[in-house]
Structure formats: C-alpha cells, structure tokens
Coordinates of C-alpha atoms in Angstrom, one line a residue:
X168 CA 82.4 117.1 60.6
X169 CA 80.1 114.2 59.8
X170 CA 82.9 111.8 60.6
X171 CA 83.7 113.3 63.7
X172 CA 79.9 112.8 65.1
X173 CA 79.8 109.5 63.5
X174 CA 82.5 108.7 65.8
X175 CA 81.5 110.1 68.8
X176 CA 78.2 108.2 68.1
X177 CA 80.0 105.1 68.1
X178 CA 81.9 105.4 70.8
X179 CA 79.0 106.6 73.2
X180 CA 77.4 103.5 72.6
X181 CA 80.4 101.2 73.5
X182 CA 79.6 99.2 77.1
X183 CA 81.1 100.7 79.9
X184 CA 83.1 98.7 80.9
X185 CA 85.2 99.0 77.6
X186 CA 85.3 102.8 78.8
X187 CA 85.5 102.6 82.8
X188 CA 89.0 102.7 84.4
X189 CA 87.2 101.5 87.9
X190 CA 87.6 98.0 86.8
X191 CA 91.0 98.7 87.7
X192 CA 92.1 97.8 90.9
X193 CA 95.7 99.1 92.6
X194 CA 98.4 96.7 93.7
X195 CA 101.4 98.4 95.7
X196 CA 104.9 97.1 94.6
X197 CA 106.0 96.1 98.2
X198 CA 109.2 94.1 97.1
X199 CA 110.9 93.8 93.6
X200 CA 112.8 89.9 94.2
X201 CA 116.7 90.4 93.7
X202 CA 117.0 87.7 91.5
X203 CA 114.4 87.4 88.8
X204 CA 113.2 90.5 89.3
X205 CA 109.4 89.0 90.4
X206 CA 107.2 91.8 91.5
X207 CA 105.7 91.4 94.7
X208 CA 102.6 93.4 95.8
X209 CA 100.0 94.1 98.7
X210 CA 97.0 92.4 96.6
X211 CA 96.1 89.0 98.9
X212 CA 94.6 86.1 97.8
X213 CA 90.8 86.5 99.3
X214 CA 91.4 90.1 97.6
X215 CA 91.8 88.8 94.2
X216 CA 89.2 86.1 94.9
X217 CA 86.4 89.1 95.4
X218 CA 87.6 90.6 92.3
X219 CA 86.7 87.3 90.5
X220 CA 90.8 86.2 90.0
X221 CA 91.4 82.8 91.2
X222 CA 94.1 79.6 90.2
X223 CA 93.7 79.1 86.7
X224 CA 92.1 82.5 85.3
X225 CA 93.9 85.0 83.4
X226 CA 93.8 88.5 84.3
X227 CA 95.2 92.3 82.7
X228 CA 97.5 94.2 84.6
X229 CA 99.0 97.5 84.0
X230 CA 102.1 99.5 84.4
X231 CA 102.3 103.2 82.9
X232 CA 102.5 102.6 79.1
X233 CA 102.5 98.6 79.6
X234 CA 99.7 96.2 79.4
X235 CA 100.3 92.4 80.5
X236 CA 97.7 89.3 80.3
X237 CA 98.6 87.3 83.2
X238 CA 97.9 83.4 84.1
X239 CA 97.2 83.4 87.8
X240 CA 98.9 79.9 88.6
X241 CA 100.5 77.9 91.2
X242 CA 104.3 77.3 89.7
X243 CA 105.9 78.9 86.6
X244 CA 105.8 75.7 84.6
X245 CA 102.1 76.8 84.4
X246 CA 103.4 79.4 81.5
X247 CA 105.4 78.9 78.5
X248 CA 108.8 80.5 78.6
X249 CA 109.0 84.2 78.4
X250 CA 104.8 84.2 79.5
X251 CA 103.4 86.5 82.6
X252 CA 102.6 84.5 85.4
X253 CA 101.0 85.8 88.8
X254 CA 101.4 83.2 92.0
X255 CA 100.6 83.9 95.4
X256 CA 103.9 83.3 97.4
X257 CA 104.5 82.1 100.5
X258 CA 103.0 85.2 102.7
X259 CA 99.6 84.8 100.7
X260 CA 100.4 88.2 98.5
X261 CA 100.2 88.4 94.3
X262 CA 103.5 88.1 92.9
X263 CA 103.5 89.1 89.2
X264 CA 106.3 87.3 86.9
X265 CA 108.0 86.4 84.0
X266 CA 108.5 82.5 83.5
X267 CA 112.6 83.0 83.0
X268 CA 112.4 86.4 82.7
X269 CA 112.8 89.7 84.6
X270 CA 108.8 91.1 85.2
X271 CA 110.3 94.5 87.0
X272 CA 113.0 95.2 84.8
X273 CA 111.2 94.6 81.4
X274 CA 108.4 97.3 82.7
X275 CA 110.6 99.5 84.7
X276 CA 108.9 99.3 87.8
X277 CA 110.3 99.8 91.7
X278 CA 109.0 99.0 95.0
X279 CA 106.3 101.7 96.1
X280 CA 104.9 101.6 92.5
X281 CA 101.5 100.9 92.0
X282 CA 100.3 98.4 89.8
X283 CA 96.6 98.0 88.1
X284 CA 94.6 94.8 88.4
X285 CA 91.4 94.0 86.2
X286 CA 89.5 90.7 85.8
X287 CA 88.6 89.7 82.3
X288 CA 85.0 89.8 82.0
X289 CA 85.0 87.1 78.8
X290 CA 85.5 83.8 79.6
X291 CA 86.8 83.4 76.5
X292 CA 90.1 85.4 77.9
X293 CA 90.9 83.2 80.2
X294 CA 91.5 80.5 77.8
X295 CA 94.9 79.3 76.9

C-alpha cells in the first residue's frame, strides 16, 4: 500500500506537459503516395510554424501504438537511411516519410487516418 501512494505521489508531481495529451495536435492522412508510401496530411506549413515546428526541428508524431521522432527538412538526404523525415511538398502540406523506406506501410496507416503532431519542448531534442 505504501508503494502504491509513493507512486501516485510521484507521478502527481510530474509537469504537465509529461501528462497532457493536448500537446497533441491532429494531422488528417489526405493521400498515402503510391510509391514510397509518403504520408501526406492536411497540416500546412504556417500551421506547423504556430505550433513551434519549422525547417530544421525535430518533432514526435503518433500513430495508434507507434511513436516516431521526425526531422522536419527540406530533401530526404537531410536523414540517414531508414530515418523519419517530414517535408512540406509542393502544395505547402506536411508529408511524413521514411528516407528509402515505406512511412504508411511500416505503421499501417490509410488515407482518412489521423495522425498526432507534438513539438518537442527541449531543445535538446531537436539535436541530431
């Protein structure tokens, strides 16, 4: 019994933003690419700007049971092989990735899913 309060004393005192899901933002799969299998999504760029995701910053997405750190980047030479890579393509909307990989297919999602978005709060994440 004392370990059980112990740790709901803990966790009561964690931030909030460790225990918030409204840091999570939805991204509606409008288009899975033929191809690669490159999720394309509703999000737009000035979207993810207010949300504090620009060029060059990483940021967690999420996918039922799957988690994903993602490099927002401009070309998907900005990854390593195999990485998560988000670009905004050609109609100014988020495109989530796999450098030489198949982002849809490896998480099992279809168009008309919805995705989550969440900025990392620690600079330190954002660091390759």
């Amino acid at each position: 019994m004392k370990r059980i309060l112990l740790a709901l004393c803990a966790v009561s005192i964690l931030p909030t933003t460790l225990l918030s899901e409204s840091d999570w933002f939805p991204a509606v799969v409008v288009m899975i690419e033929e191809e690669y299998a490159n999720i394309d999504t509703d999000l737009t760029a000035p979207q993810l700007a207010e949300k504090g995701i620009v060029h060059g910053k990483r940021f967690n997405a999420r996918f039922k049971d799957h988690r994903m750190n993602v490099f927002l980047g401009k070309d998907y030479s900005d990854v390593e092989r195999d990485e998560w890579v988000a670009l905004i393509e050609q109609a100014g909307n988020l495109q989530i990735a796999i450098s030489f990989g198949h982002a849809a297919t490896k998480i099992n999602c279809a168009k008309g899913d919805t995705v989550y978005i969440q900025e990392l709060g620690n600079p330190e994440d954002n660091k390759d």
